[in-house]
XYZ file of C-alpha atoms in Angstrom:
677
model
C 27.574 6.042 27.735
C 24.026 6.227 25.675
C 25.324 6.526 22.505
C 22.974 9.786 21.610
C 24.615 12.112 24.018
C 24.661 14.623 23.558
C 27.746 16.139 25.103
C 29.730 13.491 24.598
C 30.072 13.360 21.231
C 31.074 17.296 21.455
C 33.639 16.072 23.926
C 34.810 13.463 20.540
C 34.507 16.586 18.004
C 38.039 18.051 20.172
C 39.779 15.091 18.939
C 39.096 14.305 15.674
C 37.503 16.534 13.382
C 35.756 13.284 11.250
C 34.161 12.691 14.770
C 31.942 15.950 13.393
C 30.833 14.975 11.069
C 29.714 11.905 13.094
C 28.250 13.375 15.254
C 26.527 16.382 12.730
C 24.793 13.070 11.102
C 24.213 10.720 14.800
C 22.316 13.670 16.474
C 20.027 14.589 13.104
C 17.183 11.910 14.023
C 17.497 10.394 17.801
C 14.873 8.753 19.914
C 15.124 12.060 22.297
C 13.923 13.609 19.192
C 11.330 11.608 18.221
C 9.792 11.039 20.834
C 9.764 15.510 20.991
C 7.760 14.928 17.796
C 4.703 17.467 16.933
C 3.014 19.364 14.789
C 5.106 22.836 13.959
C 2.568 24.334 11.337
C 0.357 23.469 8.351
C 0.946 24.834 5.343
C -2.106 26.129 4.188
C -2.862 27.570 0.201
C -3.982 24.172 -1.592
C -7.821 23.826 -2.284
C -7.725 19.780 -2.949
C -5.046 16.180 -2.068
C -1.377 16.722 -2.035
C -0.531 13.678 -3.061
C 2.859 14.969 -3.397
C 6.172 16.567 -1.886
C 9.426 16.808 -2.159
C 11.934 18.618 -0.603
C 15.512 19.972 -2.591
C 18.470 19.195 -1.974
C 20.209 21.320 0.619
C 16.273 21.487 2.418
C 15.776 25.090 1.873
C 12.779 24.495 -0.739
C 9.620 22.590 -0.188
C 7.301 21.464 -3.364
C 4.335 19.795 -2.923
C 1.341 18.717 -5.850
C -2.205 18.410 -4.965
C -5.803 17.984 -7.468
C -6.176 20.818 -7.771
C -3.450 20.856 -10.798
C -1.217 23.193 -9.114
C 2.234 23.339 -7.666
C 3.216 25.091 -4.773
C 7.117 25.979 -3.314
C 7.361 26.543 0.223
C 9.733 28.778 2.238
C 9.315 25.700 5.481
C 11.335 27.510 7.793
C 9.052 30.544 6.906
C 6.127 29.357 6.503
C 5.221 30.725 3.340
C 4.281 29.991 -0.438
C 7.216 31.204 -3.645
C 6.062 30.220 -6.056
C 1.986 28.451 -7.488
C 2.353 27.052 -10.551
C -1.058 26.060 -13.134
C 0.451 22.690 -13.855
C -0.865 22.190 -17.673
C -2.047 18.880 -16.381
C -6.149 18.079 -16.544
C -6.119 15.297 -13.968
C -4.741 15.236 -9.516
C -0.947 14.873 -9.566
C 0.928 12.242 -8.492
C 4.562 13.314 -9.020
C 7.133 16.072 -8.394
C 10.580 16.813 -8.314
C 12.836 19.043 -8.266
C 15.351 18.911 -11.355
C 19.235 18.396 -10.583
C 21.832 20.937 -11.074
C 19.183 23.832 -12.261
C 19.436 26.149 -9.173
C 16.674 24.264 -8.133
C 14.899 26.860 -11.127
C 13.310 23.213 -12.928
C 10.670 21.305 -11.647
C 8.941 18.370 -13.411
C 5.819 16.599 -12.657
C 3.345 13.918 -13.568
C -0.362 13.021 -13.367
C -3.069 11.417 -13.822
C -3.968 12.371 -17.402
C -0.797 10.481 -18.823
C 1.282 13.865 -19.989
C 4.652 14.593 -18.057
C 5.375 18.192 -18.136
C 9.050 20.245 -17.259
C 8.489 23.718 -15.181
C 9.973 26.505 -15.816
C 9.534 28.262 -11.869
C 11.466 31.712 -12.591
C 9.734 31.684 -16.003
C 6.727 30.121 -15.023
C 6.558 28.597 -18.217
C 6.108 24.437 -18.673
C 9.809 23.778 -21.426
C 8.195 20.377 -22.025
C 4.996 18.176 -22.466
C 4.988 13.962 -22.682
C 1.938 12.556 -24.327
C 3.562 9.201 -24.973
C 2.343 7.315 -21.847
C -1.264 5.825 -21.930
C -1.264 5.020 -18.397
C -1.637 7.432 -15.674
C 1.593 8.405 -14.294
C 2.233 7.741 -10.850
C 6.192 8.174 -10.223
C 9.199 10.824 -11.625
C 12.689 9.484 -9.893
C 15.762 12.001 -10.233
C 19.747 10.537 -9.421
C 21.180 13.896 -8.078
C 24.585 13.125 -9.860
C 22.923 12.499 -13.114
C 20.991 16.490 -13.614
C 19.762 15.886 -17.175
C 18.033 13.151 -17.547
C 15.198 11.973 -15.045
C 12.188 8.725 -14.997
C 8.407 8.590 -15.245
C 6.710 5.235 -14.104
C 3.404 5.316 -15.086
C -0.405 2.341 -15.345
C 0.722 1.485 -18.509
C 3.567 -0.940 -18.013
C 6.367 1.479 -19.106
C 9.189 3.665 -17.398
C 10.780 6.656 -20.151
C 13.500 7.254 -19.684
C 13.839 11.120 -20.105
C 17.139 13.921 -21.291
C 16.678 17.451 -21.461
C 19.858 17.532 -23.870
C 17.581 16.566 -26.718
C 13.941 18.163 -28.093
C 11.755 15.590 -26.756
C 8.308 14.303 -29.954
C 5.630 12.424 -29.175
C 4.432 10.891 -31.875
C 3.363 8.149 -33.133
C 5.906 5.574 -31.562
C 7.907 6.697 -28.352
C 12.053 6.116 -28.927
C 13.076 6.214 -24.877
C 11.077 3.655 -23.527
C 13.322 1.669 -21.079
C 11.173 -1.007 -19.116
C 8.496 -2.037 -21.112
C 6.473 -4.206 -18.053
C 3.544 -5.029 -19.985
C 6.353 -7.715 -22.230
C 7.581 -10.496 -19.838
C 3.882 -9.343 -17.139
C 1.131 -9.168 -20.064
C -0.689 -6.262 -20.981
C -2.605 -6.069 -17.973
C 1.317 -4.874 -16.252
C 0.890 -1.544 -14.169
C 4.366 0.641 -12.899
C 3.740 1.550 -9.617
C 6.544 3.252 -8.266
C 10.537 4.090 -9.320
C 13.713 5.227 -7.607
C 17.241 6.017 -8.545
C 19.605 4.614 -6.066
C 21.588 7.582 -4.786
C 25.243 6.520 -4.766
C 24.603 4.145 -7.847
C 22.598 5.396 -9.882
C 22.910 3.174 -12.683
C 20.393 1.202 -11.307
C 16.900 1.838 -10.815
C 14.010 0.171 -8.456
C 10.616 -0.731 -10.282
C 7.587 -1.667 -7.797
C 4.105 -2.637 -9.735
C 1.023 -3.985 -9.737
C 1.794 -7.504 -7.780
C 4.194 -8.529 -4.689
C 7.331 -7.734 -6.657
C 10.792 -6.101 -6.344
C 12.715 -5.123 -9.426
C 15.993 -3.976 -9.400
C 17.436 -3.050 -12.913
C 21.329 -2.149 -13.798
C 19.749 0.501 -17.269
C 23.510 0.096 -17.959
C 22.655 -3.360 -19.404
C 19.569 -2.022 -20.932
C 19.455 0.276 -23.954
C 16.560 2.487 -24.763
C 13.461 0.989 -26.908
C 11.524 1.878 -29.732
C 7.962 0.866 -29.227
C 3.775 2.014 -31.079
C 2.063 4.743 -29.459
C -1.250 3.851 -29.397
C -4.234 4.228 -27.709
C -5.061 0.526 -28.123
C -1.268 -0.673 -27.490
C -2.376 -3.090 -25.080
C -4.872 -4.915 -27.541
C -1.845 -4.822 -30.662
C 0.216 -7.136 -26.885
C -2.678 -9.713 -27.611
C -2.558 -10.191 -31.099
C 0.984 -10.361 -30.938
C 1.491 -12.266 -28.411
C -1.535 -13.932 -27.815
C -3.754 -13.871 -24.424
C -1.588 -16.357 -23.080
C 2.018 -17.335 -22.760
C 4.169 -17.781 -25.279
C 8.041 -19.810 -24.253
C 8.824 -19.355 -27.835
C 8.769 -16.692 -28.396
C 12.532 -14.850 -27.806
C 12.246 -11.890 -24.632
C 12.877 -8.597 -26.216
C 16.228 -7.213 -27.034
C 16.976 -4.443 -24.526
C 16.003 -6.172 -21.290
C 19.167 -8.896 -20.719
C 18.970 -12.048 -18.661
C 21.324 -10.350 -16.306
C 20.636 -7.023 -15.464
C 17.523 -7.394 -13.302
C 17.157 -8.949 -9.762
C 13.986 -9.644 -7.769
C 12.903 -8.942 -4.687
C 9.880 -10.643 -2.367
C 8.882 -11.897 0.251
C 9.258 -15.389 1.087
C 5.908 -16.067 1.725
C 4.583 -14.438 -0.663
C 5.786 -15.883 -3.396
C 5.203 -19.152 -2.502
C 1.780 -18.508 -1.276
C -1.619 -20.859 -2.106
C -4.836 -18.651 -3.705
C -6.391 -17.325 -1.161
C -9.717 -14.603 -0.837
C -8.136 -11.702 -1.496
C -9.994 -8.446 -0.863
C -7.342 -6.908 -2.328
C -4.506 -7.188 -4.645
C -0.604 -6.043 -3.578
C 0.781 -3.719 -5.195
C 4.013 -2.011 -4.760
C 3.104 1.181 -3.793
C 6.540 4.317 -3.048
C 10.260 2.428 -3.027
C 13.052 3.988 -1.377
C 16.632 3.653 -0.989
C 18.608 4.732 2.322
C 21.415 7.015 2.001
C 24.003 4.719 1.559
C 22.634 3.049 -1.367
C 22.104 -1.026 0.425
C 18.777 -1.404 1.282
C 15.567 -0.308 -0.260
C 12.591 -0.570 1.414
C 9.314 -0.280 0.092
C 5.621 0.274 1.289
C 3.422 -3.181 -0.329
C -0.096 -2.205 -0.443
C -1.945 -4.955 0.944
C 0.256 -6.151 3.459
C 3.332 -5.063 4.852
C 6.640 -2.606 5.017
C 9.657 -4.364 3.883
C 13.119 -3.921 3.484
C 16.303 -5.763 0.887
C 19.745 -5.991 0.972
C 20.635 -4.547 -1.953
C 24.686 -6.171 -0.954
C 24.594 -8.630 0.282
C 20.544 -10.320 -0.406
C 19.013 -13.442 0.676
C 17.217 -16.359 -0.829
C 13.936 -17.425 0.230
C 13.468 -20.230 3.162
C 12.722 -23.524 2.290
C 12.633 -27.109 4.342
C 14.952 -30.272 2.102
C 16.588 -33.027 4.451
C 20.168 -33.378 3.662
C 20.700 -36.841 2.082
C 17.494 -35.652 -0.250
C 18.032 -34.667 -4.094
C 17.529 -31.172 -4.058
C 14.880 -30.470 -6.174
C 14.978 -26.597 -5.809
C 17.778 -26.345 -7.570
C 19.150 -23.320 -4.652
C 22.754 -24.203 -3.582
C 23.332 -24.372 -0.339
C 24.131 -20.895 2.016
C 23.942 -22.643 5.199
C 24.234 -26.477 6.572
C 23.400 -26.459 10.000
C 24.158 -29.844 12.120
C 20.507 -30.504 12.914
C 20.356 -33.050 9.744
C 18.871 -30.176 6.900
C 19.765 -27.316 5.484
C 18.260 -23.776 4.652
C 18.485 -21.857 2.002
C 19.363 -18.034 3.042
C 19.235 -18.291 6.950
C 19.228 -15.588 8.405
C 23.237 -13.803 8.855
C 23.957 -12.658 11.753
C 27.462 -11.258 10.914
C 26.080 -7.602 10.698
C 26.334 -6.434 14.452
C 24.878 -3.230 15.902
C 27.401 -1.802 18.140
C 25.604 -1.920 21.012
C 25.864 -5.338 21.028
C 29.203 -6.343 20.605
C 30.519 -6.530 23.986
C 26.795 -9.335 24.115
C 28.539 -10.799 21.186
C 31.548 -11.785 23.020
C 30.042 -13.339 26.370
C 26.857 -15.098 24.568
C 30.023 -17.098 22.656
C 31.732 -18.641 25.617
C 29.099 -18.788 28.603
C 25.389 -20.697 27.655
C 23.034 -18.355 30.523
C 22.076 -15.319 28.609
C 23.376 -12.124 30.469
C 21.373 -10.627 32.549
C 19.630 -7.202 31.469
C 18.465 -9.392 27.910
C 17.422 -12.117 30.640
C 15.908 -9.844 32.057
C 14.043 -8.479 29.064
C 13.393 -12.439 28.358
C 11.268 -12.615 31.382
C 9.665 -9.770 31.047
C 8.776 -11.174 27.007
C 7.457 -14.034 28.469
C 5.541 -13.264 31.003
C 4.051 -11.353 28.279
C 3.033 -13.994 25.919
C 1.375 -15.412 29.276
C -0.921 -13.414 29.121
C -1.538 -13.602 25.686
C 0.278 -10.192 25.111
C 1.904 -11.126 21.779
C 2.010 -7.652 20.843
C 4.308 -6.598 23.798
C 6.116 -9.795 24.053
C 7.276 -9.707 20.390
C 8.204 -5.999 21.137
C 10.394 -6.870 24.303
C 12.436 -9.629 22.109
C 12.825 -7.603 19.660
C 15.168 -5.646 22.151
C 17.325 -8.412 23.495
C 17.666 -10.028 19.635
C 18.617 -6.652 19.190
C 22.206 -6.441 22.548
C 22.616 -10.353 21.580
C 21.499 -11.752 17.964
C 23.307 -15.253 18.936
C 20.635 -16.379 21.807
C 18.950 -19.386 20.029
C 15.983 -19.222 22.944
C 15.218 -15.558 21.773
C 14.579 -16.669 18.278
C 12.773 -20.042 19.066
C 10.605 -17.627 21.080
C 9.684 -14.640 19.411
C 8.120 -17.496 16.778
C 6.162 -18.672 19.057
C 4.908 -14.963 19.680
C 4.809 -14.415 15.834
C 2.580 -17.516 15.695
C 0.457 -16.755 17.797
C -0.008 -13.284 17.115
C -1.121 -14.248 13.598
C -1.154 -10.825 11.007
C 0.185 -11.029 7.821
C 3.610 -13.151 7.092
C 3.707 -13.869 10.731
C 4.229 -17.431 10.386
C 6.502 -16.771 7.467
C 8.678 -15.278 10.180
C 8.639 -17.454 13.097
C 9.959 -20.107 9.856
C 13.009 -16.985 9.441
C 13.051 -17.786 13.644
C 13.296 -21.155 13.785
C 15.910 -21.648 10.824
C 18.182 -19.042 12.567
C 17.822 -20.266 16.296
C 18.330 -23.505 14.701
C 21.847 -22.541 13.014
C 22.470 -20.742 16.098
C 21.656 -24.296 17.704
C 21.532 -27.820 15.753
C 20.143 -29.449 19.224
C 16.846 -26.748 19.988
C 14.516 -29.256 20.799
C 11.633 -26.601 20.441
C 13.238 -24.302 17.636
C 12.614 -28.357 16.210
C 9.163 -28.613 15.987
C 8.093 -25.072 16.156
C 9.336 -25.395 12.462
C 7.355 -28.160 10.909
C 4.162 -26.325 12.754
C 5.405 -22.856 10.872
C 5.503 -25.534 7.771
C 2.224 -26.802 7.968
C 0.449 -23.642 8.881
C 1.961 -22.523 5.385
C 0.269 -25.129 3.707
C 3.363 -26.871 2.645
C 2.741 -29.681 3.593
C 5.188 -32.300 1.623
C 8.587 -30.151 4.071
C 6.426 -30.299 6.899
C 5.838 -34.304 7.014
C 10.080 -34.160 6.461
C 11.008 -32.040 9.065
C 8.972 -34.234 11.213
C 10.099 -36.866 10.420
C 13.273 -34.968 10.687
C 12.076 -33.484 14.406
C 11.424 -37.869 14.608
C 14.498 -38.831 13.865
C 16.968 -36.332 15.912
C 14.954 -36.817 19.171
C 13.080 -40.193 19.180
C 12.294 -38.930 22.884
C 9.567 -36.875 21.912
C 8.060 -39.497 18.405
C 5.154 -40.149 21.074
C 4.559 -37.528 23.631
C 0.737 -35.904 23.396
C 2.231 -32.745 21.128
C 3.963 -35.038 18.080
C 1.051 -37.791 17.772
C -1.417 -34.606 17.431
C 1.089 -32.742 15.083
C 1.447 -35.621 12.967
C -2.306 -36.307 12.757
C -2.638 -32.542 11.769
C -0.608 -33.733 9.042
C -1.493 -36.749 6.711
C -4.700 -35.030 8.078
C -3.833 -31.997 5.447
C -1.299 -34.550 3.254
C -4.369 -36.769 2.274
C -7.308 -33.852 2.136
C -5.972 -30.161 0.950
C -3.860 -30.465 -2.947
C -0.655 -30.242 -1.819
C 0.991 -26.603 -2.604
C 4.403 -27.404 -4.587
C 3.070 -30.999 -6.400
C -0.092 -29.158 -8.031
C 0.562 -25.483 -7.760
C 2.305 -24.590 -11.060
C 5.943 -24.584 -10.094
C 9.325 -23.834 -11.586
C 10.765 -26.984 -10.818
C 11.527 -26.277 -7.844
C 8.734 -25.721 -5.508
C 7.984 -22.935 -5.842
C 5.249 -20.851 -7.053
C 6.045 -18.713 -9.332
C 2.882 -18.394 -10.749
C 1.490 -16.063 -8.176
C -0.452 -13.220 -9.193
C 0.395 -13.897 -12.927
C -1.761 -13.560 -15.867
C -1.563 -16.942 -18.383
C 0.375 -13.967 -19.848
C 3.987 -13.669 -18.371
C 6.602 -15.799 -19.981
C 9.636 -17.439 -19.059
C 12.312 -15.540 -18.518
C 9.358 -13.569 -16.252
C 9.175 -16.685 -14.620
C 13.016 -17.293 -14.799
C 13.578 -13.529 -12.901
C 10.839 -14.875 -9.954
C 12.184 -17.788 -9.292
C 15.603 -16.063 -8.856
C 13.776 -13.434 -5.778
C 15.792 -12.950 -3.241
C 13.840 -12.484 0.325
C 13.554 -8.647 3.091
C 15.653 -8.655 5.473
C 13.078 -6.718 8.110
C 9.870 -5.686 8.187
C 7.618 -3.696 9.380
C 3.936 -3.935 11.389
C 1.431 -1.887 12.452
C 0.190 0.135 9.602
C -2.448 0.120 7.234
C -1.985 0.292 3.208
C -4.955 -0.384 1.423
C -7.701 2.634 0.302
C -5.044 4.654 -1.595
C -1.974 3.461 -3.997
C 0.780 6.959 -3.385
C 0.887 5.307 -0.029
C 4.425 6.071 0.578
C 7.974 4.914 3.745
C 11.000 6.466 4.101
C 14.445 5.800 5.921
C 14.103 8.973 8.802
C 17.514 10.054 10.271
C 20.923 10.750 8.759
C 21.539 7.064 9.520
C 18.716 5.442 8.110
C 17.398 4.654 11.581
C 14.410 4.791 12.048
C 10.792 3.740 9.122
C 8.594 5.688 8.920
C 5.151 5.396 6.546
C 1.187 6.696 6.624
C -1.625 4.671 6.975
C -5.649 4.363 5.948
C -5.626 5.464 9.756
C -5.394 8.790 9.448
C -1.448 8.429 11.484
C 1.608 8.280 10.385
C 3.840 6.208 11.874
C 7.871 5.942 13.258
C 9.287 2.854 13.710
C 12.930 1.858 15.346
C 14.751 0.371 12.028
C 16.675 -2.218 14.297
C 14.116 -3.792 15.947
C 11.377 -2.678 13.384
C 9.165 -1.486 16.949
C 7.309 0.951 16.467
C 8.402 4.182 18.314
C 5.658 7.214 17.608
C 2.207 6.568 16.123
C 1.346 10.976 15.466
C -2.245 11.426 14.102
C -1.376 12.975 10.769
C -4.659 13.509 8.413
C -8.794 13.532 8.920
C -8.370 10.789 6.716
C -5.276 9.070 5.221
C -1.535 10.167 5.265
C 0.601 9.504 2.216
C 2.826 10.917 2.087
C 5.504 12.001 4.160
C 9.160 13.477 3.705
C 11.636 13.807 5.917
C 14.493 16.958 5.209
C 17.631 15.743 4.503
C 19.338 17.518 6.819
C 16.795 18.291 9.595
C 14.514 16.304 12.331
C 11.990 18.024 10.046
C 9.198 16.797 8.062
C 7.224 17.216 5.754
C 3.257 15.308 5.275
C 0.325 15.701 3.351
C -2.811 13.265 2.615
C -6.917 13.891 2.037
C -6.760 16.949 3.895
C -6.091 19.994 1.970
C -3.151 21.105 3.616
C 0.756 20.180 4.406
C 1.669 18.945 8.019
C 5.287 20.720 8.758
C 6.703 17.670 12.066
C 9.436 18.728 14.167
C 11.105 18.864 17.746
C 8.974 20.459 19.844
C 9.929 22.329 23.249
C 10.414 20.124 26.714
C 7.278 21.777 29.121
C 5.322 18.579 29.462
C 2.894 19.275 27.945
C 0.337 16.035 26.221
C 0.403 16.361 22.736
C -2.759 16.633 21.218
C -1.476 14.660 18.449
C -0.212 11.408 19.156
C -2.111 7.913 19.072
C -1.450 6.776 23.296
C -1.813 2.762 22.698
C 0.714 2.717 19.322
C 0.013 -1.764 19.375
C -4.148 -1.378 19.625
C -3.997 1.055 16.687
C -1.262 -1.704 15.121
C -3.861 -4.446 15.952
C -7.007 -1.919 14.725
C -5.105 -1.520 11.195
C -3.813 -5.628 10.927
C -8.052 -6.817 10.898
C -8.062 -3.257 8.414
C -6.385 -4.872 5.789
C -8.470 -7.956 5.665
C -11.694 -6.361 5.805
C -13.731 -6.441 3.321
C -13.311 -3.039 1.512
C -17.687 -3.082 2.056
C -18.235 -3.235 5.969
C -15.272 -0.956 6.091
C -17.499 1.339 3.777
C -20.034 1.179 6.335
C -18.113 1.218 9.286
C -16.610 5.001 8.501
C -20.437 5.354 7.401
C -21.048 4.901 11.374
C -22.773 1.173 10.917
C -21.814 -0.489 13.374
C -20.013 -4.060 12.013
C -19.372 -6.394 14.438
C -16.375 -7.405 16.045
C -14.436 -5.202 13.221
C -11.831 -3.379 15.159
C -11.459 -5.372 18.309
C -8.615 -7.652 19.375
C -8.634 -11.454 19.350
C -5.969 -12.422 21.807
C -7.625 -15.324 23.412
C -5.736 -18.342 23.051
C -5.951 -20.936 20.653
C -5.408 -24.447 21.287
C -2.240 -25.560 20.724
C -0.688 -28.004 22.654
C 3.046 -28.817 24.544
C 5.691 -27.923 22.813
C 4.491 -25.379 20.212
C 2.576 -22.889 23.133
C 5.835 -22.897 25.928
C 8.366 -20.194 26.153
C 11.989 -21.161 27.175
C-alpha cells in the first residue's frame, strides 16, 4: 500500500496512539502535495530585495528583512503585516532570527553595515547594538533549547557568541570570539553562513569562502579575545607574515579534536583550473533529527553530509602496495584493491526492504526493477542521459544492492558530465565493485573515471589491476586505447598526486588555499569527509545568500532557489527533481518551510514575500510551473560555467551563441565504456 495513503494512516492511528504522531509527520508534506504546490499569496510591504525569512517556532509568525533596512513581522495565515520595525541598520539586512523563549517578542538582525542588533518587537526599540564585526554580517543562528545565546557570522572571518544575560560593550577588544578563521586560513578568510544542530546544540556548522564545511563542537572551545581595530587583517599579517609559518602555535581556543571538515571528494583533490567564480558555502541547514547537514555550495551543487556516519573520500590503491594514503581501510573487496569510504548500503529505505532480500538470493533483477532499468538503458542509447540517470536513481532507491544499476548509472554520469559527475561515477563504480568484485565493466569504467579526474598514477595502477584480473581483455581495442590515453596523460601532463602540494597522502590539501594557511588547517583539511548525496539542477553563482533547506517533517524533500528565478524541489532519497516553480522575476534566494504545515515562504530580488501551499485539484495548469525541469537544469549547469560577461550580455538581450543550448551529442567512446548492461 502507498506509504502516503491517508486512509491507511488513519486506520493505523486507531490501533496505536504513536501512529497519531506518525500520521501527522507522514502527511505534512508528500508527493501529492508537492505536485499541487502553487502560489498562495504575495505579501507586499518592503521596498527593496527581501534577503532573509524566518518562521517562529510555532509557525504563527514570519519575519522578513530587506535592503530597505526594515524588519517586518507577518501573520502568514491572514496575510497581514503585524509590525514594521525600523531596524537602525545602515545597510542591507542579511539575517533575522526570533530569539527563543521570549514569547516571539525579540528578534536579532545582522546587516551589511557590520552591525548586529537585538530588537524588542512590542516596544519597537533596539536593546543591543554590536559593532565588533569589521565585515558584513551574513548570518545569525539560534538554538531552540539555548534561550539566551545567539551567534553571528561575518565576512571578517569571525563567529561571535552573544549572551543576552550579560551586558555587551564594544571596545578595542572583542571578548566574545568563538571562532576566528583568520588564525587558520589567513587574512582573506570570510565566514558566509552558520547553523546550529537542533538536537545537539553544541554542534555548530560554519561555511566560508571555500569549499569546506566545518563542524565544531563548541563544548571544546573557549571564547577568545582579539583586538577590534579597522586594520585587524593587516595586524594579522604583521603577526604571522604573508606566508604560512608552520612553527607558530595554533590559537589555544580551537584544540585539534574540536572540528570535522566536510567536502565533496572531487574538490579536495581538484587540480587548479580556470574558473570564473570561486567556491563559497552560501547556506547550511541541519535536518530535524540533527543527523544530516545540507550545504548550498556556490558555483557547484548542493551536498548532503552524514553527521553521524561520515565517510572518507574515494581513492584507489592496490592492496599489495604500501599505504601511502595514510588512511585506514574502511572496507576491502575481493576485486584486488581497497576502497576508502566505500558507500554503505546498510541504510535501506523501507520500500526497498523486500527487494534487498530478494536480490540477495537471486541473480536476475526483480521484474519491476528490470523494467525501470530497461527504460533507463533506452534513454541512454538516445543520449538522454539526464532521464537515464533519473530512472537509475529510482531503481537504486528500490533495489540498492544491484551492482549493474550502479555500473550503468556511472556510465550515464560520465556521459552527462556536469560538475562533479565524474567523481559521482567513480563512487558508483566503487559501490558496484563492493557488491560484485568481478564486475568487468565497473572495473573498466573505474579506470576511465580516474583518468578523467586526472589522477593518472591511480588510473595506471587500476588499469594494471584490471589486466591482471581480466587478462582476456588486455588486448581488446578498448583496452589498448585506454592504456594509450593513460600513458599519454602521464607523459605529457604533470601527475597531480606527485607534483601538487599534498599532505603526503596524495590529497591536494592546498586546494583554494592562500599561502597563509597554517599546518593545523592543512591537517584538518586532509582528514575531510565526503558527501552522502548531491542535488543538481539549480544555479548558484550570482548571490552569496542563496539557501537550500529540508522540506517535510522527515526532511524527505530538498528545496533551493536559483539564479534563473526558479526554485527546485528534489526527492531526497532518489535525488531526482520533482518540481520547478517560477518564484521570482530574477533570482530566488530564500526558502523557509513552515515548521508543521505544507507551507513554504520564498523571496529574492522582487520586493515581495511569496507563500506557497497545495492548491485545489481543479485540473487547471499552474502558470508558474516550469514544465521541462530537465532542460532548466541543463541550462543552469551551463550558466554556472559561463563567463559572467557573456551571461550579462545574454541577460541584456544579446544573443550569445551556444550559451544555453543542449550538448547531448555523442562523444567518441570505446567498447566497454559505452554500452550499458
